[in-house]
Amino acid sequence: MHSFGYRANALLTFAVTILALMCAMASFSDNLNHPSPSSSVQVLNVNWFQKQPNGNDEVSLTLNISADLQSLFTWNTKQVFIFLAAEYETPKNSLNQISLWDGIIASKEHAKFWTHTSNKYRFIDQGSNLRGKEFNLTLHWHVMPKTGKMFADKLVMSGYHLPKEYR
Amino acid sequence: MEWIRESVDSIKSIQLRQTLSQAVNLGLILTSALIIWKGLICITGSESPVVVVLSESMEPGFQRGDILFLHMGKDPLRAGEIIVFNVDGRDIPIVHRVIKVHERQDTGEVYILTKGDNNPEDDRVLYAQGQRWLQRHHVMGRAVGFLPYVGWMTIIMTGNPIIKYIIIGALLVITSKD
């Protein structure tokens, strides 16, 4: 009954239970954080805008992105993945989401930043609908915890327009 | 002489009972594991509710050996989500992030493009020849939570099967003594 194996088993079970409980509590504590992030994005320049030979519109933009995401970080945060997506509707598609830029923030110290960049991923439409198109730029963030549940949210910035003619 | 035969009989019946109860115990453990797994499949709507990360393509977010919990659900697929998908002609599913989504107005079908956070290029090179987009039927589930390190056991066990048999043997020994 009180053999070595029995005691080792009881100890191991207890240790694993406590560890699981601590992980669950750490993950739960993320719910107590109410973040208030802020962001602003400017389209500084339309570098070029053309129709590909296969008929899809493609545009290249220069963006100025600034954001303060420090309030997203808690003690259970491993990293925050952020990306800026262009979102718009066309007659063919009810939703188009195109990631233009992304980044990984590893610590709270780097969570207040600004960057000046052209789009990292190609901004290509499915079709030829981009001339004069109004679109939203949405900053999404995905919080990756050290353990437990992942969080995601976004900040929609609207009122951006593409030029009416190719250039 | 009568009492000797009686005691021998009683010892025999005890041994038979013990082996029977061992077999039943083992069966209980196996069936409850199966019930939990199938139950998870029902609840999450994903054909494989728990997966182990095998590659470095999502570093530093997910490392080799981390365990991911998947959930499929009816929600539409959106950019930024981390999904697990199968590509025709590959047997190992891939865990990567959605970077582009096009959702059809009429049919509601989605066309998505994925990329690993740690990869320089998007996943078109990983897709089947000529495939440009993933669709809903390629997707096994989206990652909703994770536990670090726990999956190393599976990686080690698939690496050297001998360890797997040692562990199964040890489990049998542990459940047999009571």
PDB file of N, CA, C and O in Angstrom, chain A residues 9 23 54 56 78-79 81 83 85 88-99 102 104 120-126 140 142 144-150, chain B residues 58-63 66 68-69 77-82 97-106 111 115 117 119-120 122 132-133 143-148 174:
ATOM      1  N   ASN A   9       3.912   7.735  -7.440  1.00  0.00           N
ATOM      2  CA  ASN A   9       2.742   7.972  -8.286  1.00  0.00           C
ATOM      3  C   ASN A   9       1.871   9.089  -7.716  1.00  0.00           C
ATOM      4  O   ASN A   9       1.462  10.016  -8.422  1.00  0.00           O
ATOM      5  N   CYS A  23      -1.401  26.738 -14.574  1.00  0.00           N
ATOM      6  CA  CYS A  23      -1.520  27.146 -15.970  1.00  0.00           C
ATOM      7  C   CYS A  23      -2.915  27.716 -16.239  1.00  0.00           C
ATOM      8  O   CYS A  23      -3.064  28.757 -16.873  1.00  0.00           O
ATOM      9  N   ASN A  54      -3.041  39.163 -66.167  1.00  0.00           N
ATOM     10  CA  ASN A  54      -4.151  38.231 -65.939  1.00  0.00           C
ATOM     11  C   ASN A  54      -5.440  38.926 -65.507  1.00  0.00           C
ATOM     12  O   ASN A  54      -6.432  38.265 -65.195  1.00  0.00           O
ATOM     13  N   ASN A  56      -5.967  41.078 -62.858  1.00  0.00           N
ATOM     14  CA  ASN A  56      -6.130  41.493 -61.462  1.00  0.00           C
ATOM     15  C   ASN A  56      -5.428  42.817 -61.209  1.00  0.00           C
ATOM     16  O   ASN A  56      -4.321  43.035 -61.689  1.00  0.00           O
ATOM     17  N   LYS A  78       3.451  35.975 -24.062  1.00  0.00           N
ATOM     18  CA  LYS A  78       4.720  35.590 -24.669  1.00  0.00           C
ATOM     19  C   LYS A  78       5.082  36.563 -25.779  1.00  0.00           C
ATOM     20  O   LYS A  78       6.192  37.042 -25.859  1.00  0.00           O
ATOM     21  N   GLN A  79       4.127  36.853 -26.621  1.00  0.00           N
ATOM     22  CA  GLN A  79       4.362  37.796 -27.705  1.00  0.00           C
ATOM     23  C   GLN A  79       3.016  38.266 -28.245  1.00  0.00           C
ATOM     24  O   GLN A  79       1.981  37.654 -27.990  1.00  0.00           O
ATOM     25  N   PHE A  81       1.339  39.256 -31.913  1.00  0.00           N
ATOM     26  CA  PHE A  81       1.490  39.284 -33.366  1.00  0.00           C
ATOM     27  C   PHE A  81       0.532  40.336 -33.905  1.00  0.00           C
ATOM     28  O   PHE A  81      -0.661  40.289 -33.607  1.00  0.00           O
ATOM     29  N   PHE A  83      -0.845  42.650 -37.349  1.00  0.00           N
ATOM     30  CA  PHE A  83      -0.780  42.859 -38.786  1.00  0.00           C
ATOM     31  C   PHE A  83      -1.807  43.886 -39.213  1.00  0.00           C
ATOM     32  O   PHE A  83      -2.826  44.084 -38.562  1.00  0.00           O
ATOM     33  N   ALA A  85      -4.294  44.968 -42.195  1.00  0.00           N
ATOM     34  CA  ALA A  85      -4.961  44.390 -43.356  1.00  0.00           C
ATOM     35  C   ALA A  85      -5.832  45.428 -44.030  1.00  0.00           C
ATOM     36  O   ALA A  85      -6.484  46.238 -43.372  1.00  0.00           O
ATOM     37  N   TYR A  88     -12.038  45.331 -47.836  1.00  0.00           N
ATOM     38  CA  TYR A  88     -12.996  46.011 -48.708  1.00  0.00           C
ATOM     39  C   TYR A  88     -13.951  44.995 -49.314  1.00  0.00           C
ATOM     40  O   TYR A  88     -13.724  43.778 -49.239  1.00  0.00           O
ATOM     41  N   GLU A  89     -15.031  45.517 -49.885  1.00  0.00           N
ATOM     42  CA  GLU A  89     -16.039  44.673 -50.508  1.00  0.00           C
ATOM     43  C   GLU A  89     -16.041  44.926 -51.999  1.00  0.00           C
ATOM     44  O   GLU A  89     -15.832  46.052 -52.438  1.00  0.00           O
ATOM     45  N   THR A  90     -16.251  43.894 -52.789  1.00  0.00           N
ATOM     46  CA  THR A  90     -16.376  44.057 -54.237  1.00  0.00           C
ATOM     47  C   THR A  90     -17.651  43.353 -54.684  1.00  0.00           C
ATOM     48  O   THR A  90     -18.213  42.559 -53.921  1.00  0.00           O
ATOM     49  N   PRO A  91     -18.124  43.618 -55.921  1.00  0.00           N
ATOM     50  CA  PRO A  91     -19.332  42.918 -56.390  1.00  0.00           C
ATOM     51  C   PRO A  91     -19.173  41.392 -56.342  1.00  0.00           C
ATOM     52  O   PRO A  91     -20.134  40.666 -56.125  1.00  0.00           O
ATOM     53  N   LYS A  92     -17.943  40.895 -56.529  1.00  0.00           N
ATOM     54  CA  LYS A  92     -17.705  39.447 -56.551  1.00  0.00           C
ATOM     55  C   LYS A  92     -17.553  38.881 -55.142  1.00  0.00           C
ATOM     56  O   LYS A  92     -18.071  37.809 -54.832  1.00  0.00           O
ATOM     57  N   ASN A  93     -16.838  39.605 -54.284  1.00  0.00           N
ATOM     58  CA  ASN A  93     -16.529  39.091 -52.945  1.00  0.00           C
ATOM     59  C   ASN A  93     -17.146  39.968 -51.862  1.00  0.00           C
ATOM     60  O   ASN A  93     -17.005  41.183 -51.882  1.00  0.00           O
ATOM     61  N   SER A  94     -17.805  39.320 -50.903  1.00  0.00           N
ATOM     62  CA  SER A  94     -18.398  40.085 -49.807  1.00  0.00           C
ATOM     63  C   SER A  94     -17.331  40.591 -48.852  1.00  0.00           C
ATOM     64  O   SER A  94     -17.546  41.552 -48.128  1.00  0.00           O
ATOM     65  N   LEU A  95     -16.196  39.904 -48.824  1.00  0.00           N
ATOM     66  CA  LEU A  95     -15.095  40.386 -47.981  1.00  0.00           C
ATOM     67  C   LEU A  95     -13.767  40.041 -48.620  1.00  0.00           C
ATOM     68  O   LEU A  95     -13.556  38.920 -49.073  1.00  0.00           O
ATOM     69  N   ASN A  96     -12.901  41.023 -48.680  1.00  0.00           N
ATOM     70  CA  ASN A  96     -11.515  40.792 -49.076  1.00  0.00           C
ATOM     71  C   ASN A  96     -10.648  41.292 -47.937  1.00  0.00           C
ATOM     72  O   ASN A  96     -10.784  42.438 -47.511  1.00  0.00           O
ATOM     73  N   GLN A  97      -9.793  40.435 -47.414  1.00  0.00           N
ATOM     74  CA  GLN A  97      -8.850  40.847 -46.372  1.00  0.00           C
ATOM     75  C   GLN A  97      -7.457  40.576 -46.913  1.00  0.00           C
ATOM     76  O   GLN A  97      -7.134  39.433 -47.247  1.00  0.00           O
ATOM     77  N   ILE A  98      -6.664  41.621 -47.020  1.00  0.00           N
ATOM     78  CA  ILE A  98      -5.315  41.430 -47.535  1.00  0.00           C
ATOM     79  C   ILE A  98      -4.325  42.003 -46.540  1.00  0.00           C
ATOM     80  O   ILE A  98      -4.319  43.202 -46.269  1.00  0.00           O
ATOM     81  N   SER A  99      -3.514  41.124 -45.993  1.00  0.00           N
ATOM     82  CA  SER A  99      -2.501  41.562 -45.050  1.00  0.00           C
ATOM     83  C   SER A  99      -1.435  42.340 -45.798  1.00  0.00           C
ATOM     84  O   SER A  99      -0.916  41.888 -46.813  1.00  0.00           O
ATOM     85  N   ASP A 102       3.073  42.939 -41.321  1.00  0.00           N
ATOM     86  CA  ASP A 102       2.898  42.310 -40.008  1.00  0.00           C
ATOM     87  C   ASP A 102       4.190  42.389 -39.210  1.00  0.00           C
ATOM     88  O   ASP A 102       5.250  42.729 -39.747  1.00  0.00           O
ATOM     89  N   ILE A 104       6.065  41.037 -35.117  1.00  0.00           N
ATOM     90  CA  ILE A 104       5.951  40.360 -33.828  1.00  0.00           C
ATOM     91  C   ILE A 104       6.539  41.270 -32.762  1.00  0.00           C
ATOM     92  O   ILE A 104       7.665  41.745 -32.908  1.00  0.00           O
ATOM     93  N   LYS A 120       4.403  44.874 -47.331  1.00  0.00           N
ATOM     94  CA  LYS A 120       5.284  43.703 -47.275  1.00  0.00           C
ATOM     95  C   LYS A 120       4.715  42.584 -48.144  1.00  0.00           C
ATOM     96  O   LYS A 120       5.451  41.838 -48.767  1.00  0.00           O
ATOM     97  N   TYR A 121       3.399  42.431 -48.151  1.00  0.00           N
ATOM     98  CA  TYR A 121       2.746  41.429 -48.991  1.00  0.00           C
ATOM     99  C   TYR A 121       2.035  42.154 -50.125  1.00  0.00           C
ATOM    100  O   TYR A 121       1.585  43.276 -49.963  1.00  0.00           O
ATOM    101  N   ARG A 122       1.918  41.486 -51.269  1.00  0.00           N
ATOM    102  CA  ARG A 122       1.362  42.145 -52.442  1.00  0.00           C
ATOM    103  C   ARG A 122      -0.134  42.399 -52.278  1.00  0.00           C
ATOM    104  O   ARG A 122      -0.867  41.549 -51.788  1.00  0.00           O
ATOM    105  N   PHE A 123      -0.532  43.610 -52.627  1.00  0.00           N
ATOM    106  CA  PHE A 123      -1.929  44.024 -52.543  1.00  0.00           C
ATOM    107  C   PHE A 123      -2.547  43.765 -53.914  1.00  0.00           C
ATOM    108  O   PHE A 123      -2.479  44.595 -54.802  1.00  0.00           O
ATOM    109  N   ILE A 124      -3.109  42.558 -54.087  1.00  0.00           N
ATOM    110  CA  ILE A 124      -3.686  42.155 -55.374  1.00  0.00           C
ATOM    111  C   ILE A 124      -5.160  41.828 -55.165  1.00  0.00           C
ATOM    112  O   ILE A 124      -5.517  41.086 -54.251  1.00  0.00           O
ATOM    113  N   ASP A 125      -6.012  42.382 -56.010  1.00  0.00           N
ATOM    114  CA  ASP A 125      -7.438  42.078 -55.937  1.00  0.00           C
ATOM    115  C   ASP A 125      -7.729  40.813 -56.741  1.00  0.00           C
ATOM    116  O   ASP A 125      -6.952  40.415 -57.607  1.00  0.00           O
ATOM    117  N   GLN A 126      -8.848  40.156 -56.419  1.00  0.00           N
ATOM    118  CA  GLN A 126      -9.335  39.077 -57.293  1.00  0.00           C
ATOM    119  C   GLN A 126     -10.244  39.738 -58.314  1.00  0.00           C
ATOM    120  O   GLN A 126     -11.443  39.825 -58.120  1.00  0.00           O
ATOM    121  N   HIS A 140      -4.945  44.345 -36.656  1.00  0.00           N
ATOM    122  CA  HIS A 140      -5.347  43.177 -35.869  1.00  0.00           C
ATOM    123  C   HIS A 140      -4.207  42.820 -34.927  1.00  0.00           C
ATOM    124  O   HIS A 140      -3.043  42.945 -35.283  1.00  0.00           O
ATOM    125  N   HIS A 142      -2.983  39.523 -32.272  1.00  0.00           N
ATOM    126  CA  HIS A 142      -3.204  38.196 -31.699  1.00  0.00           C
ATOM    127  C   HIS A 142      -2.217  38.022 -30.560  1.00  0.00           C
ATOM    128  O   HIS A 142      -1.012  38.001 -30.777  1.00  0.00           O
ATOM    129  N   MET A 144      -0.337  35.966 -28.004  1.00  0.00           N
ATOM    130  CA  MET A 144       0.047  34.579 -27.718  1.00  0.00           C
ATOM    131  C   MET A 144       0.511  34.498 -26.275  1.00  0.00           C
ATOM    132  O   MET A 144       1.477  35.148 -25.888  1.00  0.00           O
ATOM    133  N   PRO A 145      -0.190  33.693 -25.465  1.00  0.00           N
ATOM    134  CA  PRO A 145       0.154  33.609 -24.056  1.00  0.00           C
ATOM    135  C   PRO A 145       1.329  32.665 -23.817  1.00  0.00           C
ATOM    136  O   PRO A 145       1.702  31.906 -24.712  1.00  0.00           O
ATOM    137  N   LYS A 146       1.900  32.733 -22.619  1.00  0.00           N
ATOM    138  CA  LYS A 146       2.921  31.739 -22.262  1.00  0.00           C
ATOM    139  C   LYS A 146       2.254  30.383 -22.164  1.00  0.00           C
ATOM    140  O   LYS A 146       2.831  29.358 -22.490  1.00  0.00           O
ATOM    141  N   THR A 147       1.009  30.388 -21.683  1.00  0.00           N
ATOM    142  CA  THR A 147       0.228  29.155 -21.688  1.00  0.00           C
ATOM    143  C   THR A 147      -1.250  29.511 -21.709  1.00  0.00           C
ATOM    144  O   THR A 147      -1.638  30.557 -21.210  1.00  0.00           O
ATOM    145  N   GLY A 148      -2.047  28.670 -22.331  1.00  0.00           N
ATOM    146  CA  GLY A 148      -3.496  28.863 -22.264  1.00  0.00           C
ATOM    147  C   GLY A 148      -4.113  29.465 -23.508  1.00  0.00           C
ATOM    148  O   GLY A 148      -3.651  29.255 -24.614  1.00  0.00           O
ATOM    149  N   LYS A 149      -5.170  30.245 -23.269  1.00  0.00           N
ATOM    150  CA  LYS A 149      -6.025  30.726 -24.351  1.00  0.00           C
ATOM    151  C   LYS A 149      -5.398  31.906 -25.091  1.00  0.00           C
ATOM    152  O   LYS A 149      -4.813  32.796 -24.492  1.00  0.00           O
ATOM    153  N   MET A 150      -5.563  31.898 -26.416  1.00  0.00           N
ATOM    154  CA  MET A 150      -5.065  33.012 -27.220  1.00  0.00           C
ATOM    155  C   MET A 150      -6.157  34.069 -27.383  1.00  0.00           C
ATOM    156  O   MET A 150      -7.331  33.738 -27.444  1.00  0.00           O
TER     157      MET A 150
ATOM    158  N   MET B  58       6.521  28.508 -37.145  1.00  0.00           N
ATOM    159  CA  MET B  58       5.723  29.509 -36.428  1.00  0.00           C
ATOM    160  C   MET B  58       6.486  30.077 -35.236  1.00  0.00           C
ATOM    161  O   MET B  58       5.896  30.705 -34.366  1.00  0.00           O
ATOM    162  N   GLU B  59       7.809  29.862 -35.155  1.00  0.00           N
ATOM    163  CA  GLU B  59       8.603  30.441 -34.084  1.00  0.00           C
ATOM    164  C   GLU B  59       8.521  31.966 -34.167  1.00  0.00           C
ATOM    165  O   GLU B  59       8.384  32.489 -35.255  1.00  0.00           O
ATOM    166  N   PRO B  60       8.636  32.690 -33.078  1.00  0.00           N
ATOM    167  CA  PRO B  60       8.788  32.213 -31.712  1.00  0.00           C
ATOM    168  C   PRO B  60       7.447  31.943 -31.028  1.00  0.00           C
ATOM    169  O   PRO B  60       7.439  31.652 -29.842  1.00  0.00           O
ATOM    170  N   GLY B  61       6.354  32.037 -31.737  1.00  0.00           N
ATOM    171  CA  GLY B  61       5.047  31.826 -31.112  1.00  0.00           C
ATOM    172  C   GLY B  61       4.865  30.382 -30.681  1.00  0.00           C
ATOM    173  O   GLY B  61       4.597  30.095 -29.519  1.00  0.00           O
ATOM    174  N   PHE B  62       4.995  29.484 -31.632  1.00  0.00           N
ATOM    175  CA  PHE B  62       4.883  28.056 -31.337  1.00  0.00           C
ATOM    176  C   PHE B  62       6.217  27.392 -31.591  1.00  0.00           C
ATOM    177  O   PHE B  62       6.800  27.569 -32.650  1.00  0.00           O
ATOM    178  N   GLN B  63       6.669  26.615 -30.632  1.00  0.00           N
ATOM    179  CA  GLN B  63       7.908  25.890 -30.811  1.00  0.00           C
ATOM    180  C   GLN B  63       7.622  24.414 -31.006  1.00  0.00           C
ATOM    181  O   GLN B  63       6.537  23.945 -30.688  1.00  0.00           O
ATOM    182  N   ASP B  66       5.233  21.974 -28.759  1.00  0.00           N
ATOM    183  CA  ASP B  66       4.060  22.576 -28.123  1.00  0.00           C
ATOM    184  C   ASP B  66       2.802  21.841 -28.570  1.00  0.00           C
ATOM    185  O   ASP B  66       2.750  21.299 -29.667  1.00  0.00           O
ATOM    186  N   LEU B  68      -1.245  22.160 -29.442  1.00  0.00           N
ATOM    187  CA  LEU B  68      -2.275  23.130 -29.807  1.00  0.00           C
ATOM    188  C   LEU B  68      -3.648  22.506 -29.668  1.00  0.00           C
ATOM    189  O   LEU B  68      -3.852  21.348 -30.025  1.00  0.00           O
ATOM    190  N   PHE B  69      -4.588  23.294 -29.156  1.00  0.00           N
ATOM    191  CA  PHE B  69      -5.980  22.854 -29.093  1.00  0.00           C
ATOM    192  C   PHE B  69      -6.727  23.498 -30.253  1.00  0.00           C
ATOM    193  O   PHE B  69      -6.647  24.706 -30.450  1.00  0.00           O
ATOM    194  N   LEU B  77     -13.803  31.870 -41.640  1.00  0.00           N
ATOM    195  CA  LEU B  77     -12.347  31.987 -41.492  1.00  0.00           C
ATOM    196  C   LEU B  77     -11.926  33.412 -41.817  1.00  0.00           C
ATOM    197  O   LEU B  77     -12.405  34.003 -42.774  1.00  0.00           O
ATOM    198  N   ARG B  78     -11.024  33.951 -40.997  1.00  0.00           N
ATOM    199  CA  ARG B  78     -10.601  35.338 -41.164  1.00  0.00           C
ATOM    200  C   ARG B  78      -9.088  35.450 -41.113  1.00  0.00           C
ATOM    201  O   ARG B  78      -8.415  34.592 -40.551  1.00  0.00           O
ATOM    202  N   ALA B  79      -8.580  36.544 -41.670  1.00  0.00           N
ATOM    203  CA  ALA B  79      -7.132  36.789 -41.660  1.00  0.00           C
ATOM    204  C   ALA B  79      -6.625  36.879 -40.225  1.00  0.00           C
ATOM    205  O   ALA B  79      -7.313  37.390 -39.346  1.00  0.00           O
ATOM    206  N   GLY B  80      -5.432  36.373 -40.006  1.00  0.00           N
ATOM    207  CA  GLY B  80      -4.802  36.426 -38.699  1.00  0.00           C
ATOM    208  C   GLY B  80      -4.965  35.161 -37.897  1.00  0.00           C
ATOM    209  O   GLY B  80      -4.172  34.888 -37.001  1.00  0.00           O
ATOM    210  N   GLU B  81      -5.992  34.374 -38.217  1.00  0.00           N
ATOM    211  CA  GLU B  81      -6.203  33.145 -37.466  1.00  0.00           C
ATOM    212  C   GLU B  81      -5.129  32.117 -37.810  1.00  0.00           C
ATOM    213  O   GLU B  81      -4.655  32.063 -38.940  1.00  0.00           O
ATOM    214  N   ILE B  82      -4.779  31.323 -36.817  1.00  0.00           N
ATOM    215  CA  ILE B  82      -3.809  30.257 -37.045  1.00  0.00           C
ATOM    216  C   ILE B  82      -4.591  28.984 -37.318  1.00  0.00           C
ATOM    217  O   ILE B  82      -5.361  28.534 -36.468  1.00  0.00           O
ATOM    218  N   ARG B  97      -0.495  30.744 -40.367  1.00  0.00           N
ATOM    219  CA  ARG B  97      -1.428  31.848 -40.168  1.00  0.00           C
ATOM    220  C   ARG B  97      -2.038  32.297 -41.495  1.00  0.00           C
ATOM    221  O   ARG B  97      -1.366  32.317 -42.518  1.00  0.00           O
ATOM    222  N   VAL B  98      -3.318  32.663 -41.443  1.00  0.00           N
ATOM    223  CA  VAL B  98      -4.016  33.175 -42.626  1.00  0.00           C
ATOM    224  C   VAL B  98      -3.593  34.618 -42.872  1.00  0.00           C
ATOM    225  O   VAL B  98      -3.654  35.443 -41.953  1.00  0.00           O
ATOM    226  N   ILE B  99      -3.137  34.936 -44.080  1.00  0.00           N
ATOM    227  CA  ILE B  99      -2.794  36.345 -44.350  1.00  0.00           C
ATOM    228  C   ILE B  99      -3.721  36.996 -45.381  1.00  0.00           C
ATOM    229  O   ILE B  99      -3.792  38.209 -45.450  1.00  0.00           O
ATOM    230  N   LYS B 100      -4.393  36.206 -46.198  1.00  0.00           N
ATOM    231  CA  LYS B 100      -5.332  36.809 -47.148  1.00  0.00           C
ATOM    232  C   LYS B 100      -6.623  36.001 -47.197  1.00  0.00           C
ATOM    233  O   LYS B 100      -6.589  34.769 -47.149  1.00  0.00           O
ATOM    234  N   VAL B 101      -7.749  36.701 -47.271  1.00  0.00           N
ATOM    235  CA  VAL B 101      -9.052  36.054 -47.345  1.00  0.00           C
ATOM    236  C   VAL B 101      -9.872  36.716 -48.445  1.00  0.00           C
ATOM    237  O   VAL B 101      -9.922  37.946 -48.527  1.00  0.00           O
ATOM    238  N   HIS B 102     -10.492  35.912 -49.299  1.00  0.00           N
ATOM    239  CA  HIS B 102     -11.482  36.425 -50.247  1.00  0.00           C
ATOM    240  C   HIS B 102     -12.733  35.578 -50.075  1.00  0.00           C
ATOM    241  O   HIS B 102     -12.686  34.367 -50.279  1.00  0.00           O
ATOM    242  N   GLU B 103     -13.827  36.220 -49.701  1.00  0.00           N
ATOM    243  CA  GLU B 103     -15.065  35.468 -49.478  1.00  0.00           C
ATOM    244  C   GLU B 103     -16.073  35.832 -50.548  1.00  0.00           C
ATOM    245  O   GLU B 103     -16.413  36.996 -50.730  1.00  0.00           O
ATOM    246  N   ARG B 104     -16.586  34.814 -51.257  1.00  0.00           N
ATOM    247  CA  ARG B 104     -17.506  35.030 -52.370  1.00  0.00           C
ATOM    248  C   ARG B 104     -18.845  35.594 -51.902  1.00  0.00           C
ATOM    249  O   ARG B 104     -19.385  35.174 -50.888  1.00  0.00           O
ATOM    250  N   GLN B 105     -19.345  36.529 -52.689  1.00  0.00           N
ATOM    251  CA  GLN B 105     -20.628  37.165 -52.397  1.00  0.00           C
ATOM    252  C   GLN B 105     -21.777  36.148 -52.500  1.00  0.00           C
ATOM    253  O   GLN B 105     -22.627  36.068 -51.621  1.00  0.00           O
ATOM    254  N   ASP B 106     -21.792  35.337 -53.575  1.00  0.00           N
ATOM    255  CA  ASP B 106     -22.943  34.471 -53.860  1.00  0.00           C
ATOM    256  C   ASP B 106     -22.901  33.159 -53.094  1.00  0.00           C
ATOM    257  O   ASP B 106     -23.885  32.757 -52.482  1.00  0.00           O
ATOM    258  N   TYR B 111     -11.562  31.819 -50.065  1.00  0.00           N
ATOM    259  CA  TYR B 111     -10.267  31.515 -50.660  1.00  0.00           C
ATOM    260  C   TYR B 111      -9.225  32.143 -49.761  1.00  0.00           C
ATOM    261  O   TYR B 111      -9.236  33.356 -49.567  1.00  0.00           O
ATOM    262  N   LYS B 115       0.638  31.704 -44.325  1.00  0.00           N
ATOM    263  CA  LYS B 115       2.091  31.909 -44.246  1.00  0.00           C
ATOM    264  C   LYS B 115       2.551  31.578 -42.834  1.00  0.00           C
ATOM    265  O   LYS B 115       1.834  31.864 -41.868  1.00  0.00           O
ATOM    266  N   ASP B 117       4.740  32.371 -39.610  1.00  0.00           N
ATOM    267  CA  ASP B 117       5.311  33.626 -39.083  1.00  0.00           C
ATOM    268  C   ASP B 117       6.821  33.682 -39.275  1.00  0.00           C
ATOM    269  O   ASP B 117       7.393  34.749 -39.441  1.00  0.00           O
ATOM    270  N   ASN B 119       8.522  32.088 -41.676  1.00  0.00           N
ATOM    271  CA  ASN B 119       8.940  31.869 -43.069  1.00  0.00           C
ATOM    272  C   ASN B 119       8.986  33.188 -43.817  1.00  0.00           C
ATOM    273  O   ASN B 119       8.141  34.050 -43.600  1.00  0.00           O
ATOM    274  N   PRO B 120       9.950  33.352 -44.728  1.00  0.00           N
ATOM    275  CA  PRO B 120      10.013  34.612 -45.473  1.00  0.00           C
ATOM    276  C   PRO B 120       8.931  34.742 -46.543  1.00  0.00           C
ATOM    277  O   PRO B 120       8.543  35.838 -46.895  1.00  0.00           O
ATOM    278  N   ASP B 122       5.106  33.343 -48.525  1.00  0.00           N
ATOM    279  CA  ASP B 122       3.813  32.725 -48.259  1.00  0.00           C
ATOM    280  C   ASP B 122       3.834  31.250 -48.685  1.00  0.00           C
ATOM    281  O   ASP B 122       4.830  30.747 -49.193  1.00  0.00           O
ATOM    282  N   ARG B 132      -3.524  27.822 -55.856  1.00  0.00           N
ATOM    283  CA  ARG B 132      -3.217  29.180 -55.409  1.00  0.00           C
ATOM    284  C   ARG B 132      -3.882  29.533 -54.097  1.00  0.00           C
ATOM    285  O   ARG B 132      -3.412  30.391 -53.364  1.00  0.00           O
ATOM    286  N   TRP B 133      -5.015  28.890 -53.799  1.00  0.00           N
ATOM    287  CA  TRP B 133      -5.742  29.227 -52.574  1.00  0.00           C
ATOM    288  C   TRP B 133      -6.137  27.949 -51.835  1.00  0.00           C
ATOM    289  O   TRP B 133      -6.334  26.905 -52.445  1.00  0.00           O
ATOM    290  N   ALA B 143      -6.414  27.128 -34.286  1.00  0.00           N
ATOM    291  CA  ALA B 143      -5.812  27.001 -32.958  1.00  0.00           C
ATOM    292  C   ALA B 143      -6.451  28.005 -32.017  1.00  0.00           C
ATOM    293  O   ALA B 143      -6.571  29.181 -32.345  1.00  0.00           O
ATOM    294  N   VAL B 144      -6.893  27.537 -30.836  1.00  0.00           N
ATOM    295  CA  VAL B 144      -7.497  28.448 -29.861  1.00  0.00           C
ATOM    296  C   VAL B 144      -6.678  28.553 -28.585  1.00  0.00           C
ATOM    297  O   VAL B 144      -6.818  29.509 -27.834  1.00  0.00           O
ATOM    298  N   GLY B 145      -5.825  27.569 -28.315  1.00  0.00           N
ATOM    299  CA  GLY B 145      -5.032  27.641 -27.100  1.00  0.00           C
ATOM    300  C   GLY B 145      -3.845  26.717 -27.207  1.00  0.00           C
ATOM    301  O   GLY B 145      -3.786  25.886 -28.102  1.00  0.00           O
ATOM    302  N   PHE B 146      -2.869  26.900 -26.314  1.00  0.00           N
ATOM    303  CA  PHE B 146      -1.737  25.977 -26.407  1.00  0.00           C
ATOM    304  C   PHE B 146      -1.061  25.743 -25.069  1.00  0.00           C
ATOM    305  O   PHE B 146      -1.222  26.497 -24.116  1.00  0.00           O
ATOM    306  N   LEU B 147      -0.380  24.622 -24.986  1.00  0.00           N
ATOM    307  CA  LEU B 147       0.389  24.247 -23.815  1.00  0.00           C
ATOM    308  C   LEU B 147       1.816  23.985 -24.278  1.00  0.00           C
ATOM    309  O   LEU B 147       2.015  23.228 -25.217  1.00  0.00           O
ATOM    310  N   PRO B 148       2.809  24.609 -23.655  1.00  0.00           N
ATOM    311  CA  PRO B 148       4.174  24.378 -24.098  1.00  0.00           C
ATOM    312  C   PRO B 148       4.710  23.009 -23.665  1.00  0.00           C
ATOM    313  O   PRO B 148       4.259  22.458 -22.653  1.00  0.00           O
ATOM    314  N   ILE B 174       1.785  -1.106 -13.979  1.00  0.00           N
ATOM    315  CA  ILE B 174       1.207  -0.250 -12.942  1.00  0.00           C
ATOM    316  C   ILE B 174      -0.271  -0.591 -12.710  1.00  0.00           C
ATOM    317  O   ILE B 174      -0.726  -0.714 -11.573  1.00  0.00           O
TER     318      ILE B 174
END
